[in-house]
Amino acid sequence: MTPFAPYLIIALALVLIVVGKRLKDPAPVIVLPLATFIIFFCVWHIAAVAKSYPLNDAQGNFVRMVEVFPTPWSTLQGMLVPVKDGMLLRYAVASVYRVAVGFGIAAAIGIPLGLLAGWYLRTGQALNPLFQFLRPISPIAWIPIAVLWFGVKDEAAIFLIAISSFFPIVVGTMTAVRTIPLVYVRSAQNFGLEGYELFRRVVLPACLPQIITSLRLALGIAWMVIVAAEMIAVDSGLGYLIMDARNANYYDRVVGAMITIGLIGIALDWSMRRLERIDEVRWGFTKQS
Amino acid sequence: MKAEKVVVRGVEKRFERKQDELLALSAVDLSVAEGEFVCLLGPSGCGKSTLLNIIGGFETPTAGTVTIDGQAVTGPDPRRVFVFQEYGIFPWASVWDNVALGLRKLSKDEQARIIQRTIDLVGLKGFEKSFPSELSGGMRQRVAVARALAVKPDIVLMDEPLGALDSLTRMQMRSEILRIWREEKMTILFVTHDIDEALQLADRIVVMSPRPGRIAEIVEVRQEHPRVIGSPEYVRVKHRLYELLGVSHSV
Ligand SMILES: Nc1ncnc2c1ncn2[C@@H]1O[C@H](COP(=O)(O)OP(=O)(O)OP(=O)(O)O)[C@@H](O)[C@H]1O
Ligand SMILES: [Mg+2]
């Protein structure tokens, strides 16, 4: 590749943006981000090349360029081995598994507890200060304790994920219940709904959009925390891959793992956004006229 | 003289505020006959909603009593249904499920029969499966009315039910409400701050004045429906209402 190629590609991408924004609707949704990504990878490439230096042999003959920081292309090549021998998949599955279990535990406890604390004033008064006290403690701060309790095992990482997603879920759910519009509660009372029926037909559906939003937020946090947790608390997973590759000076693998994390993060968020389209909750995500 | 349906005796309502108290209603006496259409008319903040909420059992008066069919009101009851100004219907449920809200104790067949009949009555046939977010403002209001009518209430309490609608839709909804009222023969208490709305709908107009909220006068409208806007009786009552509300008739 000539040194000018990336600049040329950036110019083409800019043209793509100018043209793309005028296209008919669904096209810009694909064309514009595509152009942005192309520019992103080109800038990355230019920066990585600028930082590389020539390696000469004893006679002073040029051998090759040494990259301090991998270019997109060498990142791709560096990932071939972990992809082929299945390590990347194994580690990705390990990370997703820990997040799924930890997040599941947090939701299973957090949603019911949030509903209780939101509905019963006294329960809320009793629990809320504790939540507010524990919530600002970064999940990272729990790592030593997690390792102390569970050892360098899956359970430690799962515990950290559960801790980090629990507070957004419980606080979000509690707030949702507390802010149910009075008209809904009064309508329900007017038609004689009480107890379980009031809960199932009014309280839960009224809160569901906000609960889904807090789940989405919590999953985003959990996916960030898992990387940090795996760097210390376990010996597998994408976070561990970053740490391990760094120690072996495989920076292409470090960056490759980062990209994998980003891609899985998008997929997780996308799956949560699918929930927002369900008929019963869609009203909470669109502007009412 | 028909039987007295709703009797309000010496009702007073004070709201605690940070510094002092607010006297929202003072010495309100009112009785509404069975099958009567009564409008509560008055400027913003004069206590119309508060009075309606007390009659509906959502709030308790600080003094006085409200009885319905001779029984004291102690809380909300499906026999008297409230139609809220906005968003009283559930956005998470279809039109059908919204109307079904008060019919849970009936058999499935009976529910279906009543729901369909009520939806047809308010002119929403074909929208049974729609969600409120897919309906216009006027259609949503019809859902609220349908949900109320489905339980065959003795009394319907409406708090500015047409407030959010454009003037054309309001006119249309008024005649719909009148038609339904004649067919179903229930008692209606209807809050509004629109003089023409009260004039077109009510048998009697309860004019309220603010600070403290109380009844200034009760004006009877002796005119058959459909009412001719601009007839001598209409204009006479309209003048009287303007006078009572202390606003100039000509702008
Ligand atoms: N929950 C409350 N706490 C304190 N003050 C209240 C409360 N509800 C109503 N008020 C006060 O009581 C007075 C009457 O209120 P109300 O809502 O009954 O007025 P309204 O006649 O329905 O007015 P509008 O036409 O604007 O709806 C107002 O001054 C209001 O500030
Ligand atoms: Mg009001």
XYZ file of C-alpha atoms and ligand atoms in Angstrom:
572
model
C 0.000 0.000 0.000
C 1.285 3.431 -0.816
C 1.477 5.918 2.073
C -1.251 7.958 0.385
C -3.810 5.203 0.199
C -5.413 5.895 3.614
C -5.783 9.595 2.812
C -7.409 8.702 -0.455
C -9.812 6.359 1.286
C -10.682 9.071 3.842
C -11.443 11.454 0.985
C -13.688 8.839 -0.606
C -15.433 8.256 2.724
C -16.087 11.989 3.055
C -17.628 11.976 -0.414
C -19.709 9.017 0.720
C -20.972 11.078 3.668
C -21.884 14.039 1.491
C -23.713 11.829 -0.981
C -25.092 9.444 1.647
C -26.879 12.030 3.715
C -29.036 12.914 0.696
C -30.071 9.381 -0.106
C -33.602 8.107 0.579
C -34.275 6.679 4.049
C -32.975 3.521 5.017
C -29.744 4.091 3.030
C -28.136 6.833 5.216
C -28.546 4.598 8.282
C -26.093 2.182 6.679
C -23.966 4.484 4.515
C -23.190 7.172 7.115
C -21.942 4.911 9.935
C -20.033 2.866 7.365
C -18.192 5.984 6.209
C -17.466 6.977 9.814
C -16.000 3.559 10.519
C -13.862 3.689 7.378
C -12.450 7.057 8.501
C -11.903 5.699 12.004
C -9.878 2.747 10.712
C -7.878 4.970 8.339
C -6.954 7.445 11.089
C -5.977 4.514 13.263
C -3.827 3.163 10.448
C -2.130 6.519 9.829
C -1.391 6.981 13.527
C 0.007 3.460 13.900
C 2.239 3.841 10.844
C 3.510 7.205 12.072
C 4.627 5.572 15.327
C 6.374 2.611 13.692
C 10.127 2.615 13.154
C 12.492 0.736 10.760
C 14.382 -2.325 11.933
C 17.857 -2.771 10.447
C 20.164 -5.805 10.578
C 23.777 -5.705 11.813
C 24.951 -4.433 8.447
C 22.505 -1.561 8.602
C 20.227 -2.997 5.920
C 16.547 -2.314 6.310
C 14.680 -5.468 7.371
C 11.107 -4.337 8.119
C 9.011 -1.769 9.948
C 8.315 -2.457 13.601
C 4.953 -1.369 14.878
C 4.749 0.035 18.397
C 1.007 -0.064 18.099
C -0.687 -2.476 15.647
C -2.416 -1.207 12.540
C -5.931 -2.476 11.790
C -4.451 -4.900 9.302
C -1.904 -6.418 11.688
C -4.588 -6.598 14.351
C -6.652 -8.692 11.987
C -3.651 -10.929 11.225
C -2.752 -11.199 14.882
C -6.252 -12.442 15.680
C -6.052 -15.270 13.163
C -4.385 -17.644 15.612
C -6.764 -17.124 18.574
C -9.714 -17.292 16.178
C -8.520 -20.486 14.493
C -7.621 -22.408 17.624
C -10.962 -21.445 19.161
C -9.498 -19.499 22.070
C -11.271 -16.253 21.181
C -14.631 -18.000 20.988
C -13.997 -19.842 24.264
C -13.068 -16.624 26.031
C -15.962 -14.678 24.548
C -18.379 -17.392 25.642
C -16.833 -17.368 29.123
C -17.335 -13.590 29.417
C -20.885 -13.642 28.084
C -21.762 -16.567 30.347
C -20.548 -14.730 33.468
C -22.422 -11.584 32.502
C -25.587 -13.548 31.750
C -25.584 -15.367 35.088
C -24.591 -12.351 37.178
C -27.054 -10.098 35.396
C -29.776 -12.733 35.718
C -29.233 -12.992 39.457
C -29.260 -9.194 39.798
C -32.518 -8.911 37.833
C -34.161 -11.787 39.710
C -33.490 -10.097 43.048
C -33.444 -6.452 41.972
C -36.795 -6.256 40.161
C -38.962 -7.784 42.933
C -37.094 -5.862 45.621
C -37.420 -2.613 43.659
C -41.155 -3.214 43.209
C -41.593 -3.808 46.944
C -39.474 -0.831 47.948
C -41.343 1.373 45.490
C -44.849 0.275 46.431
C -44.561 0.014 50.219
C -43.453 3.375 51.564
C -41.929 1.893 54.740
C -39.963 -0.788 52.898
C -38.591 1.917 50.652
C -37.693 4.134 53.575
C -35.865 1.247 55.196
C -33.924 0.071 52.143
C -33.301 3.146 50.032
C -30.514 4.705 52.159
C -28.601 1.424 52.063
C -28.938 1.256 48.260
C -27.808 4.842 47.895
C -24.835 4.153 50.165
C -23.665 1.028 48.339
C -24.411 2.239 44.824
C -21.544 4.728 44.363
C -18.949 2.125 45.394
C -17.377 1.097 42.109
C -17.775 -2.596 41.330
C -14.002 -2.631 40.767
C -13.554 -1.909 44.471
C -15.269 -5.215 45.215
C -12.682 -7.257 43.284
C -10.394 -8.036 46.240
C -13.356 -9.124 48.338
C -14.778 -11.214 45.501
C -11.459 -13.055 45.142
C -11.194 -13.468 48.895
C -14.654 -15.035 49.087
C -14.750 -17.080 45.911
C -11.113 -17.548 44.867
C -9.927 -17.094 41.287
C -13.070 -18.718 39.863
C -16.140 -17.998 37.783
C -18.101 -17.247 40.929
C -15.927 -14.237 41.717
C -16.624 -12.641 38.329
C -20.321 -13.530 38.502
C -20.546 -11.959 41.939
C -18.962 -8.751 40.632
C -21.387 -8.610 37.722
C -24.335 -9.220 40.018
C -23.182 -6.415 42.329
C -22.653 -3.971 39.479
C -26.011 -4.588 37.793
C -28.082 -4.945 40.959
C -28.110 -1.282 41.997
C -29.172 0.269 38.690
C -31.946 -2.329 38.445
C -33.278 -2.014 41.981
C -33.121 1.785 42.066
C -34.588 2.116 38.566
C -37.476 -0.216 39.404
C -38.166 1.512 42.712
C -38.257 4.928 41.047
C -40.544 3.583 38.337
C -43.101 2.407 40.899
C -42.923 5.652 42.837
C -43.573 7.752 39.770
C -46.566 5.865 38.366
C -48.986 8.633 37.359
C -51.778 9.027 39.894
C -54.470 8.727 37.187
C -53.495 5.106 36.546
C -53.687 4.170 40.207
C -56.968 6.028 40.630
C -58.451 4.440 37.507
C -57.523 1.057 38.910
C -59.070 1.839 42.294
C -62.171 3.174 40.588
C -62.726 -0.178 38.900
C -62.107 -2.054 42.123
C -58.664 -3.503 41.407
C -56.727 -4.519 44.482
C -53.872 -6.687 45.615
C -52.348 -9.008 43.066
C -54.660 -7.844 40.293
C -53.733 -4.196 40.843
C -50.101 -5.231 40.675
C -50.375 -7.356 37.549
C -52.717 -5.169 35.528
C -51.474 -1.708 36.482
C -48.338 -1.427 38.618
C -46.168 -3.861 36.670
C -47.179 -2.746 33.141
C -46.888 0.922 34.120
C -43.313 0.331 35.315
C -42.174 -2.056 32.619
C -40.672 0.503 30.208
C -38.570 2.028 32.970
C -37.577 -1.421 34.221
C -36.417 -2.326 30.717
C -34.432 0.900 30.526
C -32.721 0.143 33.824
C -31.971 -3.404 32.661
C -30.375 -2.020 29.536
C -28.302 0.405 31.572
C -27.275 -2.363 33.962
C -26.258 -4.698 31.151
C -24.058 -1.966 29.677
C -22.346 -1.486 33.023
C -22.004 -5.239 33.533
C -20.291 -5.637 30.178
C -17.764 -2.946 31.111
C -17.159 -4.402 34.559
C -16.605 -7.952 33.275
C -13.407 -6.889 31.495
C -11.943 -5.374 34.646
C -13.097 -8.333 36.714
C -11.521 -10.872 34.385
C -8.199 -9.082 34.440
C -7.828 -9.945 38.104
C -10.438 -12.325 39.380
C -10.313 -15.206 36.850
C -8.037 -16.830 34.280
C -10.217 -16.874 31.194
C -12.448 -14.485 29.303
C -11.843 -11.440 27.136
C -10.535 -9.334 30.017
C -8.047 -12.087 30.832
C -7.081 -12.266 27.145
C -6.147 -8.574 27.200
C -4.058 -8.961 30.331
C -2.412 -12.177 29.123
C -1.609 -10.793 25.658
C -0.177 -7.649 27.180
C 2.166 -9.673 29.388
C 3.316 -11.599 26.308
C 3.687 -8.319 24.368
C 1.046 -9.351 21.790
C -0.497 -5.942 21.324
C -2.359 -7.027 18.222
C -4.283 -9.448 20.439
C -4.934 -6.736 23.020
C -6.560 -4.563 20.386
C -8.291 -7.548 18.808
C -9.850 -8.390 22.167
C -10.981 -4.767 22.550
C -12.706 -4.907 19.202
C -14.402 -8.177 20.121
C -15.632 -6.572 23.346
C -17.061 -3.657 21.398
C -18.843 -5.921 18.935
C -20.404 -8.115 21.620
C -21.389 -4.952 23.510
C -23.305 -3.715 20.478
C -25.013 -7.100 20.144
C -26.066 -7.112 23.831
C -27.465 -3.603 23.628
C -29.274 -4.456 20.415
C -30.915 -7.436 22.074
C -32.130 -5.220 24.929
C -33.494 -2.674 22.489
C -35.557 -5.412 20.874
C -37.473 -5.631 24.140
C -38.593 -2.020 23.727
C -40.610 -2.972 20.665
C -43.010 -5.298 22.466
C -46.586 -3.979 22.160
C -47.106 -3.693 25.908
C -44.093 -1.445 26.490
C -43.699 0.412 23.215
C -45.751 3.319 24.559
C -42.976 4.061 27.047
C -40.406 4.615 24.317
C -42.311 6.792 21.877
C -43.422 10.361 22.307
C -47.118 10.631 23.075
C -48.886 13.077 20.829
C -89.332 15.558 41.395
C -86.942 12.660 40.775
C -85.037 10.904 43.517
C -81.948 12.698 44.795
C -78.905 10.778 43.650
C -75.968 12.760 44.967
C -76.206 14.949 48.033
C -73.307 17.176 49.061
C -73.775 18.779 52.497
C -71.538 21.497 53.910
C -68.407 20.147 52.259
C -65.175 21.915 53.074
C -61.691 21.007 51.929
C -58.481 22.410 53.331
C -55.071 21.575 51.882
C -52.038 21.791 54.160
C -49.328 23.933 52.658
C -45.800 24.684 53.818
C -46.698 27.854 55.726
C -50.459 27.938 55.963
C -53.579 26.162 54.820
C -55.486 26.596 51.615
C -59.252 26.618 51.754
C -60.038 24.928 48.444
C -63.749 24.410 49.119
C -66.000 26.091 51.618
C -69.581 25.233 52.597
C -70.558 23.493 49.388
C -74.152 22.266 49.222
C -75.446 20.550 46.140
C -77.929 17.891 45.276
C -78.155 16.169 41.945
C -81.247 14.280 40.818
C -81.148 10.841 39.275
C -80.520 11.041 35.528
C -79.573 14.689 35.659
C -76.741 16.248 33.645
C -74.965 18.804 35.832
C -71.996 20.910 34.774
C -69.532 22.433 37.227
C -68.315 25.683 35.709
C -65.755 28.081 37.083
C -62.329 29.640 36.622
C -59.122 27.691 37.061
C -58.329 26.886 40.673
C -61.851 27.309 42.050
C -62.006 23.729 43.285
C -63.967 21.944 40.547
C -61.629 18.983 40.406
C -61.398 18.870 44.166
C -65.183 18.688 44.495
C -65.437 16.010 41.820
C -62.653 14.000 43.450
C -64.471 14.155 46.771
C -67.707 12.952 45.168
C -65.745 10.190 43.457
C -64.261 9.101 46.776
C -60.651 9.830 45.836
C -60.300 12.534 48.444
C -61.972 13.056 51.808
C -63.507 16.395 52.761
C -62.214 18.084 55.924
C -65.826 18.787 56.894
C -69.263 17.885 55.566
C -70.580 14.766 53.903
C -71.307 13.327 50.485
C -73.991 10.702 50.149
C -74.986 8.735 47.096
C -78.352 6.940 47.222
C -78.360 7.836 50.905
C -75.067 6.061 51.574
C -71.987 7.989 52.662
C -69.113 7.927 50.166
C -66.044 6.318 51.716
C -63.918 5.499 48.674
C -63.882 4.846 44.949
C -66.583 2.532 43.646
C -67.308 1.150 40.167
C -70.915 2.394 40.450
C -69.591 5.922 40.005
C -66.884 6.114 37.395
C -64.415 8.890 36.866
C -63.312 9.985 33.401
C -60.022 11.798 33.815
C -58.927 14.713 31.740
C -56.074 12.814 30.096
C -54.279 9.501 30.042
C -56.622 7.753 32.407
C -56.643 4.870 29.948
C -53.770 2.427 30.060
C -51.243 2.875 27.227
C -49.972 -0.688 27.725
C -53.339 -2.275 26.939
C -55.338 -2.465 23.716
C -58.664 -0.651 23.360
C -60.394 -3.958 24.040
C -58.410 -4.666 27.224
C -58.898 -1.109 28.441
C -62.662 -1.407 28.153
C -62.495 -4.828 29.836
C -60.948 -3.328 32.976
C -64.130 -3.136 35.048
C -65.624 -6.410 33.802
C -63.185 -8.906 35.306
C -65.765 -10.733 37.377
C -68.018 -11.617 34.438
C -67.754 -14.680 32.210
C -65.645 -14.386 29.082
C -68.703 -14.476 26.805
C -70.514 -11.818 28.716
C -67.385 -9.649 28.802
C -66.995 -9.928 25.046
C -70.642 -9.026 24.458
C -70.511 -5.927 26.679
C -67.116 -4.775 25.406
C -68.192 -5.019 21.771
C -71.459 -3.235 22.472
C -69.701 -0.400 24.319
C -66.974 -0.011 21.720
C -69.658 0.226 19.032
C -71.584 2.735 21.133
C -68.669 5.171 21.275
C -67.901 4.655 17.590
C -64.610 2.789 17.873
C -65.590 -0.319 15.924
C -62.569 -1.664 14.080
C -60.061 -0.302 16.608
C -60.469 -3.043 19.222
C -56.889 -4.255 18.869
C -55.297 -0.803 18.590
C -53.170 0.618 21.354
C -53.869 4.126 22.674
C -50.646 5.451 21.133
C -52.093 4.593 17.720
C -55.280 6.622 18.315
C -56.082 10.303 17.994
C -56.832 12.387 21.091
C -60.566 12.217 20.493
C -60.449 8.455 20.044
C -58.533 8.041 23.282
C -61.183 10.064 25.037
C -63.800 7.711 23.576
C -61.893 4.775 25.025
C -62.053 6.434 28.439
C -65.789 6.971 28.032
C -66.268 3.378 26.834
C -64.321 2.011 29.774
C -66.554 3.982 32.109
C -69.821 2.987 30.403
C -68.943 -0.711 30.231
C -69.536 -1.153 33.960
C -73.014 0.391 33.652
C -72.335 3.087 36.233
C -75.151 5.024 37.916
C -73.006 8.132 37.856
C -70.273 9.289 35.504
C -67.924 11.965 36.822
C -66.062 13.741 34.052
C -63.237 16.170 34.783
C -62.743 18.326 31.685
C -62.834 15.243 29.487
C -62.681 17.285 26.294
C -60.080 19.795 27.438
C -57.289 18.396 25.286
C -59.293 18.235 22.057
C -59.571 20.664 19.176
C -62.810 22.623 18.929
C -64.318 20.555 16.093
C -63.714 17.280 17.863
C -65.065 18.810 21.076
C -68.354 19.690 19.372
C -68.639 16.209 17.966
C -67.822 14.573 21.310
C -70.421 16.729 23.058
C -73.227 15.402 20.907
C -71.879 11.864 21.344
C -71.945 12.286 25.112
C -75.477 13.659 24.974
C -76.596 10.750 22.793
C -75.050 8.200 25.137
C -76.533 9.971 28.159
C -80.029 9.747 26.645
C -79.565 6.082 25.733
C -78.023 4.961 29.004
C -79.934 7.316 31.346
C -77.177 7.777 33.922
C -76.415 10.799 36.090
C -73.539 12.908 34.815
C -71.393 15.462 36.645
C -69.227 17.255 34.154
C -66.469 19.735 34.955
C -65.625 22.390 32.405
C -64.424 25.953 32.203
C -66.004 26.451 28.807
C -69.270 28.409 29.044
C -70.654 27.141 25.736
C -69.838 23.578 26.635
C -71.826 23.879 29.850
C -74.670 25.581 27.994
C -74.899 22.864 25.380
C -74.773 19.957 27.778
C -76.232 20.698 31.183
C -79.685 20.594 32.730
C -78.208 22.745 35.470
C -74.949 24.663 35.626
C -73.214 24.980 38.978
C -71.177 28.183 38.798
C -68.259 28.204 41.207
C -66.086 31.067 42.367
C -62.537 30.888 43.706
C -60.750 31.629 46.999
C -62.369 30.037 48.797
C -63.998 27.729 46.261
C -67.734 27.777 46.708
C -70.939 27.690 44.701
C -71.840 31.157 43.461
C -75.114 30.160 41.875
C -76.887 27.286 40.211
C -78.319 28.201 36.823
C -81.016 26.097 35.182
C -81.077 25.650 31.416
C -84.704 25.103 30.382
C -84.132 24.035 26.835
C -84.676 20.771 25.009
C -81.871 19.067 23.103
C -80.731 19.680 20.434
C -80.203 23.242 21.579
C -80.257 26.105 19.159
C -77.167 28.192 19.737
C -78.345 31.792 19.690
C -81.958 31.172 20.722
C -83.308 33.739 23.232
C -83.115 31.313 26.162
C -79.552 30.302 25.229
C -78.439 33.932 25.033
C -80.212 34.816 28.278
C -78.441 32.077 30.230
C -75.149 32.866 28.555
C -75.402 36.509 29.669
C -76.172 35.402 33.198
C -73.112 33.107 33.220
C -70.824 35.866 31.979
C -72.149 38.109 34.724
C -71.604 35.478 37.405
C -68.078 34.751 36.217
C -67.342 38.473 36.232
C -66.142 38.692 32.656
C -67.265 41.091 29.995
C -69.486 39.564 27.322
C -67.996 41.648 24.561
C -64.319 41.482 23.855
N -53.253 17.990 46.544
C -53.305 19.332 46.729
N -52.485 19.919 47.617
C -52.527 21.260 47.828
N -53.360 22.099 47.186
C -54.191 21.567 46.282
C -54.210 20.163 45.990
N -55.134 19.936 45.033
C -55.668 21.134 44.738
N -55.110 22.117 45.472
C -55.465 23.539 45.440
O -56.859 23.649 45.547
C -57.354 24.645 44.671
C -58.420 24.037 43.787
O -57.828 23.094 42.921
P -58.660 22.300 41.824
O -57.714 21.355 41.163
O -59.853 21.704 42.459
O -59.052 23.476 40.830
P -59.919 23.395 39.505
O -61.117 24.230 39.711
O -60.120 21.981 39.095
O -58.954 24.133 38.477
P -58.659 23.792 36.929
O -59.800 24.339 36.154
O -57.410 24.567 36.656
O -58.492 22.321 36.808
C -56.172 25.185 43.901
O -55.817 26.436 44.444
C -55.088 24.183 44.134
O -53.841 24.831 44.245
Mg -59.293 20.715 37.514
